[in-house]
Amino acid sequence: MASLSASAHEFSMQGVGPVRLGMTVAQAERALKAKLGPVLPPFARDCYVTGRRDGKDKALSYVIVNGRIVVVTVFLRDYAKPDPAVVDANGIGVGATEADVRRGYPQVKKELSPDFRGISPEQAEEFARDRARHGVTEPEPPPHYWMIAEGSDGKRAIVFETQDGKVLSFSVGLKPEVLLNENCI
């Protein structure tokens, strides 16, 4: 088991750092000792995605449904390590391998991420022709996968998004919201 640095946020099926799934916004703000951002379009007060108003921990976002935290996501636009690190008790976080995830979560299920599901071979060929017509010569990026670790209570899950065998991002949350490709849309 890897030890956490003093500045690291630990995640588990319960939440990330001091924020626990199911907390109200006010409880989360007290736990963080910081305000969360306001509700901005296209979101509504009953469902929105936000982060810390002070700009710290930019890699963390919170999905709020009916005033409660239901999902916490760690997503890095440049896929660099977050500062502070966000890892579980096994040291698994962004940059970990699929093998690391399988060791930490032996019952994990792997499937294509929703963005890569349901494309027929004909659609893929048409997409490739369209890319060629527009002068795009780079190869198609490899698919993303979701590795889903279900909580023992059946009400929570951690979803690791991977590409080329590495974790790009992950979400900890209550079901069904954590299993949605888009929150609050």
Coordinates of C-alpha atoms in Angstrom, one line a residue:
M1 CA 0.0 0.0 0.0
A2 CA 1.4 3.4 -1.0
S3 CA 1.4 6.1 1.7
L4 CA -0.3 9.4 1.1
S5 CA 1.6 12.6 1.2
A6 CA 0.3 15.2 3.6
S7 CA -1.3 17.2 0.8
A8 CA -2.9 14.3 -1.0
H9 CA -6.7 13.7 -1.1
E10 CA -7.7 10.2 -0.6
F11 CA -10.7 8.8 -2.4
S12 CA -12.9 5.8 -1.6
M13 CA -16.4 4.6 -2.2
Q14 CA -17.4 7.3 0.4
G15 CA -16.1 10.3 -1.4
V16 CA -12.9 12.4 -2.0
G17 CA -10.9 14.1 0.8
P18 CA -13.3 15.6 3.4
V19 CA -16.3 15.5 1.0
R20 CA -18.6 12.6 1.4
L21 CA -21.2 11.5 -1.0
G22 CA -24.7 12.5 0.1
M23 CA -23.4 15.7 1.9
T24 CA -25.4 18.9 1.4
V25 CA -23.6 21.7 -0.3
A26 CA -23.4 23.5 3.0
Q27 CA -21.8 20.4 4.7
A28 CA -19.3 20.1 1.8
E29 CA -18.4 23.7 2.0
R30 CA -17.7 23.4 5.7
A31 CA -15.7 20.2 5.2
L32 CA -13.6 22.0 2.4
K33 CA -13.4 25.3 4.3
A34 CA -14.3 26.9 1.0
K35 CA -17.3 27.8 -1.0
L36 CA -18.4 25.9 -4.1
G37 CA -19.0 27.8 -7.4
P38 CA -22.4 29.2 -8.3
V39 CA -24.9 27.5 -10.6
L40 CA -24.1 28.6 -14.1
P41 CA -25.9 27.9 -17.4
P42 CA -26.7 25.4 -18.8
F43 CA -27.3 24.0 -15.4
A44 CA -30.3 24.4 -13.0
R45 CA -30.5 24.6 -9.2
D46 CA -31.7 21.0 -9.0
C47 CA -28.8 19.5 -10.9
Y48 CA -25.4 21.1 -11.6
V49 CA -21.7 20.5 -11.8
T50 CA -19.4 22.8 -9.9
G51 CA -16.0 23.2 -8.3
R52 CA -14.3 25.2 -5.6
R53 CA -15.0 29.0 -6.0
D54 CA -11.5 29.8 -4.9
G55 CA -10.0 27.9 -7.9
K56 CA -8.1 25.4 -5.8
D57 CA -8.3 21.7 -6.6
K58 CA -9.3 22.5 -10.3
A59 CA -9.1 18.8 -11.1
L60 CA -12.1 18.1 -8.8
S61 CA -15.7 18.7 -9.8
Y62 CA -18.8 18.0 -7.8
V63 CA -22.2 16.9 -9.2
I64 CA -25.0 18.3 -7.1
V65 CA -28.5 16.8 -7.4
N66 CA -31.3 18.3 -5.2
G67 CA -28.7 20.0 -3.0
R68 CA -26.6 17.0 -2.3
I69 CA -23.2 15.7 -3.6
V70 CA -23.8 12.6 -5.7
V71 CA -20.6 12.4 -7.8
V72 CA -17.0 13.7 -7.4
T73 CA -14.9 13.6 -10.6
V74 CA -11.2 13.9 -11.0
F75 CA -10.5 15.1 -14.5
L76 CA -7.4 16.8 -15.8
R77 CA -7.5 18.6 -19.1
D78 CA -3.8 17.9 -19.8
Y79 CA -3.7 14.5 -18.0
A80 CA -1.0 15.7 -15.7
K81 CA -0.9 14.7 -12.1
P82 CA -3.3 16.8 -9.9
D83 CA -1.8 18.9 -7.1
P84 CA -2.5 17.7 -4.6
A85 CA -2.6 14.1 -5.7
V86 CA -6.0 12.3 -5.5
V87 CA -5.4 8.6 -4.9
D88 CA -7.1 5.7 -3.0
A89 CA -5.5 3.8 -0.2
N90 CA -3.6 1.7 -2.8
G91 CA -2.1 4.7 -4.5
I92 CA -4.4 4.3 -7.5
G93 CA -5.3 7.6 -9.3
V94 CA -4.7 9.3 -12.6
G95 CA -1.8 7.7 -14.4
A96 CA -2.3 4.3 -12.7
T97 CA -2.5 1.2 -15.0
E98 CA -5.5 -1.0 -15.6
A99 CA -3.5 -3.8 -13.9
D100 CA -3.2 -1.5 -10.8
V101 CA -7.0 -1.0 -10.9
R102 CA -7.6 -4.8 -11.2
R103 CA -5.3 -5.4 -8.2
G104 CA -7.1 -2.8 -6.1
Y105 CA -10.6 -3.8 -7.2
P106 CA -10.6 -7.5 -8.2
Q107 CA -14.3 -7.4 -9.2
V108 CA -13.9 -4.5 -11.6
K109 CA -15.8 -4.7 -14.9
K110 CA -14.3 -3.2 -18.1
E111 CA -16.4 -1.9 -21.0
L112 CA -16.2 0.6 -23.8
S113 CA -16.9 4.1 -22.6
P114 CA -20.3 5.5 -23.7
D115 CA -18.6 7.7 -26.3
F116 CA -17.3 4.6 -28.1
R117 CA -20.3 2.3 -27.8
G118 CA -22.8 1.7 -30.6
I119 CA -20.9 2.7 -33.6
S120 CA -21.4 0.2 -36.4
P121 CA -18.6 -0.7 -38.8
E122 CA -20.4 1.2 -41.6
Q123 CA -20.5 4.4 -39.3
A124 CA -16.8 4.0 -38.6
E125 CA -16.0 3.7 -42.3
E126 CA -18.1 6.8 -43.0
F127 CA -16.4 8.7 -40.2
A128 CA -13.0 7.7 -41.6
R129 CA -14.0 8.9 -45.1
D130 CA -15.3 12.2 -43.7
R131 CA -12.0 12.7 -41.9
A132 CA -10.1 12.1 -45.1
R133 CA -12.3 14.5 -47.1
H134 CA -11.5 17.2 -44.6
G135 CA -7.7 16.5 -44.8
V136 CA -7.4 14.9 -41.3
T137 CA -4.5 12.5 -41.6
E138 CA -3.8 11.6 -37.9
P139 CA -4.8 8.1 -37.0
E140 CA -8.0 7.7 -35.1
P141 CA -7.3 7.8 -31.3
P142 CA -7.6 4.5 -29.4
P143 CA -10.9 3.9 -27.6
H144 CA -11.6 4.9 -24.0
Y145 CA -12.8 2.3 -21.5
W146 CA -14.7 2.4 -18.3
M147 CA -13.5 0.2 -15.5
I148 CA -16.4 0.1 -13.0
A149 CA -15.8 -1.0 -9.4
E150 CA -19.2 -1.4 -7.6
G151 CA -19.5 -0.7 -3.9
S152 CA -20.5 -3.6 -1.7
D153 CA -23.8 -1.8 -0.9
G154 CA -24.8 -1.7 -4.6
K155 CA -25.5 2.0 -4.3
R156 CA -22.0 3.4 -5.1
A157 CA -19.3 2.9 -7.7
I158 CA -16.0 4.2 -8.9
V159 CA -15.6 4.6 -12.6
F160 CA -12.0 4.7 -13.9
E161 CA -11.8 6.0 -17.5
T162 CA -8.8 4.5 -19.3
Q163 CA -7.0 4.7 -22.6
D164 CA -4.1 2.6 -23.7
G165 CA -4.1 0.9 -20.4
K166 CA -3.8 4.1 -18.2
V167 CA -6.3 5.9 -16.0
L168 CA -7.2 9.3 -17.5
S169 CA -9.9 10.3 -15.0
F170 CA -12.2 8.8 -12.5
S171 CA -15.5 9.4 -10.7
V172 CA -16.7 8.3 -7.3
G173 CA -20.4 8.5 -6.9
L174 CA -23.9 7.3 -6.1
K175 CA -25.7 5.2 -8.7
P176 CA -27.2 5.8 -11.1
E177 CA -25.6 9.3 -11.5
V178 CA -22.0 8.0 -11.5
L179 CA -22.8 5.7 -14.4
L180 CA -24.1 8.5 -16.6
N181 CA -21.9 9.7 -19.4
E182 CA -23.2 13.3 -19.0
N183 CA -24.4 14.7 -15.8
C184 CA -27.3 17.2 -15.5
I185 CA -28.0 17.3 -19.3

